[in-house]
JSON list of C-alpha atoms in Angstrom, two decimals:
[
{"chain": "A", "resi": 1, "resn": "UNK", "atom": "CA", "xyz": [10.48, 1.96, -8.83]},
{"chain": "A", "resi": 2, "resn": "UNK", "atom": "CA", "xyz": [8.50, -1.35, -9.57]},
{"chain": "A", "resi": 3, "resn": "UNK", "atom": "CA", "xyz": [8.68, -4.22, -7.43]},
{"chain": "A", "resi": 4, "resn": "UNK", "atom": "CA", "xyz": [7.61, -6.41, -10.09]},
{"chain": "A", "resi": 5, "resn": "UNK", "atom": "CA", "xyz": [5.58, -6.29, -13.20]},
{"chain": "A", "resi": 6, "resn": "UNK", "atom": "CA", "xyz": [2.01, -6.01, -11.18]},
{"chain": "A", "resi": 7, "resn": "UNK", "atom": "CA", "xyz": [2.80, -3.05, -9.43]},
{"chain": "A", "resi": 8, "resn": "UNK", "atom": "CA", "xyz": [0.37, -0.56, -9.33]},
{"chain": "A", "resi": 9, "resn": "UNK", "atom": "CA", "xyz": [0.23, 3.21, -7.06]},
{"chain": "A", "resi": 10, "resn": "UNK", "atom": "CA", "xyz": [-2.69, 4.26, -6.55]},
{"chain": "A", "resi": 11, "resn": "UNK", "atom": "CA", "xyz": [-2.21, 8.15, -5.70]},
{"chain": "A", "resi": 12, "resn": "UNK", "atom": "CA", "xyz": [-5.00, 10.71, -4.30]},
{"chain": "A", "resi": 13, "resn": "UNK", "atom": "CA", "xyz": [-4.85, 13.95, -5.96]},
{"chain": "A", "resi": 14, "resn": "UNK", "atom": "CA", "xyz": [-4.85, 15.69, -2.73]},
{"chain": "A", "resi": 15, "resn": "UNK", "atom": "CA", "xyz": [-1.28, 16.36, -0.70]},
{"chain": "A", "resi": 16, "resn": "UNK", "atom": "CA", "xyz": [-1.62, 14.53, 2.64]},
{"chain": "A", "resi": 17, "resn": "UNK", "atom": "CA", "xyz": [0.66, 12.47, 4.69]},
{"chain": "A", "resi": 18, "resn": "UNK", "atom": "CA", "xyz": [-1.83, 9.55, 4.95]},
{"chain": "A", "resi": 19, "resn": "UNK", "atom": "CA", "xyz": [-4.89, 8.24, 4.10]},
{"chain": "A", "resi": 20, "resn": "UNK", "atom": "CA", "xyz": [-6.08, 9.29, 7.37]},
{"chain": "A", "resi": 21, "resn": "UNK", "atom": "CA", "xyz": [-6.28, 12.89, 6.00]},
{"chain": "A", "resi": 22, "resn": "UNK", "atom": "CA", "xyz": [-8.22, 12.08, 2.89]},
{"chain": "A", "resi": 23, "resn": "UNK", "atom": "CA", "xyz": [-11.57, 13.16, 2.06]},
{"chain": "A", "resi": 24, "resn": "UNK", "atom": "CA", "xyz": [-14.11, 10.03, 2.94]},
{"chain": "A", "resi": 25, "resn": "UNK", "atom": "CA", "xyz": [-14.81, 10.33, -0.94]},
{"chain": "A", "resi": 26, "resn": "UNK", "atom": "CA", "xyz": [-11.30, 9.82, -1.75]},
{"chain": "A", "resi": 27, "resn": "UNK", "atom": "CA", "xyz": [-10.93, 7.27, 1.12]},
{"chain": "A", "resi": 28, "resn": "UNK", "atom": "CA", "xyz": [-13.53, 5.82, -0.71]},
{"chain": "A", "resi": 29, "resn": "UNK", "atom": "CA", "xyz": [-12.61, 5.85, -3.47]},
{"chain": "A", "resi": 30, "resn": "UNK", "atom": "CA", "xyz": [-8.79, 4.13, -2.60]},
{"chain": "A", "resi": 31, "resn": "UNK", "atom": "CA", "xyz": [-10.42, 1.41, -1.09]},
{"chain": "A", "resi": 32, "resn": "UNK", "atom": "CA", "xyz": [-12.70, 0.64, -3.90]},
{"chain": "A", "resi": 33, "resn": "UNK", "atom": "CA", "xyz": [-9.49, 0.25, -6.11]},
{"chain": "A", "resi": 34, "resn": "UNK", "atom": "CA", "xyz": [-8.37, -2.00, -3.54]},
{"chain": "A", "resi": 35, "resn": "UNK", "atom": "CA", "xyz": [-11.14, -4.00, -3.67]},
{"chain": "A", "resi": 36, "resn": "UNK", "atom": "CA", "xyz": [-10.57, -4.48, -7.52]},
{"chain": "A", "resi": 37, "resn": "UNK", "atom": "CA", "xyz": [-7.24, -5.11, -7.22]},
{"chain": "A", "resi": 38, "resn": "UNK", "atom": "CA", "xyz": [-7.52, -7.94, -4.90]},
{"chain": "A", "resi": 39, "resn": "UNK", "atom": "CA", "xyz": [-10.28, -9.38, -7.17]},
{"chain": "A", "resi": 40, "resn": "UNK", "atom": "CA", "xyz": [-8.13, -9.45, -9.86]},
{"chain": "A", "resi": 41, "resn": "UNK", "atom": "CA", "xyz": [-5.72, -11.19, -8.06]},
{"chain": "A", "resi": 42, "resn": "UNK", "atom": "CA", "xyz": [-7.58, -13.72, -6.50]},
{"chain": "A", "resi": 43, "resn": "UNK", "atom": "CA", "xyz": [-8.42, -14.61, -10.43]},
{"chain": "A", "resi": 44, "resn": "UNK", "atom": "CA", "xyz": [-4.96, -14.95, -11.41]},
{"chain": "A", "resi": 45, "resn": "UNK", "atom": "CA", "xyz": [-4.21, -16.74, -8.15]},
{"chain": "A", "resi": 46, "resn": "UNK", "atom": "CA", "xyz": [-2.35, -14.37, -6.19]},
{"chain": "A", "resi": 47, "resn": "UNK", "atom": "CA", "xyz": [-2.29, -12.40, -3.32]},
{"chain": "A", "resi": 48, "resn": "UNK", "atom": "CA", "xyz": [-2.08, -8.32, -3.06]},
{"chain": "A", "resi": 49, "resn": "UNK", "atom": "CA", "xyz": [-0.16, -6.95, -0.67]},
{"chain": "A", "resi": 50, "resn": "UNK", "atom": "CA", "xyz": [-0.68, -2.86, -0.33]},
{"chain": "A", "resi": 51, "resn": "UNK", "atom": "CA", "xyz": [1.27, -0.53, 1.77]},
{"chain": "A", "resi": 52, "resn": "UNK", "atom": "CA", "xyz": [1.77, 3.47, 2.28]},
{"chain": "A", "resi": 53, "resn": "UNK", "atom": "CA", "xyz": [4.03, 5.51, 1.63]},
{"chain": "A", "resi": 54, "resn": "UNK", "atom": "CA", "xyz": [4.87, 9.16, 1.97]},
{"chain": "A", "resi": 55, "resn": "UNK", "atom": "CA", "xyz": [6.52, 10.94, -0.81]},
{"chain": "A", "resi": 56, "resn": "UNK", "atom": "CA", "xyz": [7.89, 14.60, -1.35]},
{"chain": "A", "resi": 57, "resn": "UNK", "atom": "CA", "xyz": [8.03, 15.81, -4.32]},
{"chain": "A", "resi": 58, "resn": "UNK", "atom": "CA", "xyz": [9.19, 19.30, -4.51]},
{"chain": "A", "resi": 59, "resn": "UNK", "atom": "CA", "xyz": [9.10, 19.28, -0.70]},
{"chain": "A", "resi": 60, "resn": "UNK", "atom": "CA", "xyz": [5.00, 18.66, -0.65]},
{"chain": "A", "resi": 61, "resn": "UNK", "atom": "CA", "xyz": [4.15, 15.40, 1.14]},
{"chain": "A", "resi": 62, "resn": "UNK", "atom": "CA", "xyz": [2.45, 13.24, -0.67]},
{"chain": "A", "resi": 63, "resn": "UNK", "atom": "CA", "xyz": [0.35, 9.71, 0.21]},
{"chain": "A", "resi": 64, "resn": "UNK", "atom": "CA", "xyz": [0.81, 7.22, -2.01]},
{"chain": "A", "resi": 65, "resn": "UNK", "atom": "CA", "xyz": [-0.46, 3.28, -1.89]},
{"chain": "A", "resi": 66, "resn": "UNK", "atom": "CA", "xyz": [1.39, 0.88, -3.39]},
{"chain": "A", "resi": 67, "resn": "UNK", "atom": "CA", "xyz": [-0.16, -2.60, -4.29]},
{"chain": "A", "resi": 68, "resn": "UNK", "atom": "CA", "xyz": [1.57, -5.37, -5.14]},
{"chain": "A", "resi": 69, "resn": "UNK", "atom": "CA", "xyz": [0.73, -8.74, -6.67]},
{"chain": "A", "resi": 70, "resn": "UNK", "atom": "CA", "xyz": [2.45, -11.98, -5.44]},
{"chain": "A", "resi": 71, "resn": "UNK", "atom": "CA", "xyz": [2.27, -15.98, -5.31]},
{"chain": "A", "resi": 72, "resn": "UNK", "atom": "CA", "xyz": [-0.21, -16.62, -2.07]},
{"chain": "A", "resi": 73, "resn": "UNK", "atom": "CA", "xyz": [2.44, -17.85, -0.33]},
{"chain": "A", "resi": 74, "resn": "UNK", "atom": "CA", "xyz": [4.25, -14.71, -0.11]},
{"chain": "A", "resi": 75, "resn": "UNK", "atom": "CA", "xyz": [0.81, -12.73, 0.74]},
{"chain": "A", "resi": 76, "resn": "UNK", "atom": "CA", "xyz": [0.22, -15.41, 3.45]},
{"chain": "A", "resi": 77, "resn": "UNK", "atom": "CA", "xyz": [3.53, -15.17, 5.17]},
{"chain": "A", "resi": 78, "resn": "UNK", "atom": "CA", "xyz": [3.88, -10.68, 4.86]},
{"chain": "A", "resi": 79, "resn": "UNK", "atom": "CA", "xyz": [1.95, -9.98, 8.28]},
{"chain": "A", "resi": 80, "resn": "UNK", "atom": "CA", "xyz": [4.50, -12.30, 10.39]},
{"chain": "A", "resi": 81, "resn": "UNK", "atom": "CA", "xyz": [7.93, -10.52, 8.14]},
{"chain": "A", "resi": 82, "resn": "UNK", "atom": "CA", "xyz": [6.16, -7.00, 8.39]},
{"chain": "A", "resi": 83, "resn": "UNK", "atom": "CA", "xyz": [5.52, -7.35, 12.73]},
{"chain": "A", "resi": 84, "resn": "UNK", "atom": "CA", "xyz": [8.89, -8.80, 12.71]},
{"chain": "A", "resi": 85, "resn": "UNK", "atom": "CA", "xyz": [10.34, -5.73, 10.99]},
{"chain": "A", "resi": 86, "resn": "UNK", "atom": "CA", "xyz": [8.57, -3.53, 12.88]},
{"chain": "A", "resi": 87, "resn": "UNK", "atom": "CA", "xyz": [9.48, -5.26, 16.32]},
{"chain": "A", "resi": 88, "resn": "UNK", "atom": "CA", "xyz": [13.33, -4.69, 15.48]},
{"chain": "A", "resi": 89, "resn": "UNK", "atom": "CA", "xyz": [12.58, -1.12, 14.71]},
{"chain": "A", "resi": 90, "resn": "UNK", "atom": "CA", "xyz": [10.87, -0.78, 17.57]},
{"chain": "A", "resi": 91, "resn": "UNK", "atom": "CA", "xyz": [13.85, -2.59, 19.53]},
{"chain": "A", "resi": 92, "resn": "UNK", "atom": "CA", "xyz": [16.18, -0.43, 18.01]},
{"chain": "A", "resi": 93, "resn": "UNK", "atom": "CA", "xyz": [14.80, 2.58, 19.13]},
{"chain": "A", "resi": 94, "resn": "UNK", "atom": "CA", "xyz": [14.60, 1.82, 22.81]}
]
């Protein structure tokens, strides 16, 4: 599902959990799509946000790293709503 019309997956062939189990060449090779993804947002004037997730298709795991453009602001303000979600998680499981 798209968050918004600059959503964009960027998906290693391999099945792994997380990037932590990627080749370096494929770790590589993430990050330098990254890199040109924040580019092109910082010349449209936004911000990227990327996070991982874990799918499973046919009950394989599977990495995937979803990037997301959005206004600045939003990019600016994630870190404090992401600890904060992660706190009451973290809360909720003591």
């Amino acid at each position: 599902m798209r968050l918004n019309a600059w959503h964009v997956q960027i998906c290693p062939l391999q099945h792994v959990w997380s990037q932590t189990e990627c080749d370096e060449d494929v770790l590589y090779e993430i990050q330098r799509f990254q890199q040109a993804l924040t580019s092109m947002a910082r010349s449209l004037n936004k911000g990227l946000i990327c996070f991982e997730e874990v799918h499973l298709p046919h009950g394989r795991q599977h990495c995937i790293v979803e990037c997301v453009m959005v206004p600045k602001e939003v990019e600016m303000d994630a870190p404090i709503y992401f600890r904060k979600a992660m706190m009451e998680v973290r809360i909720g499981l003591l």
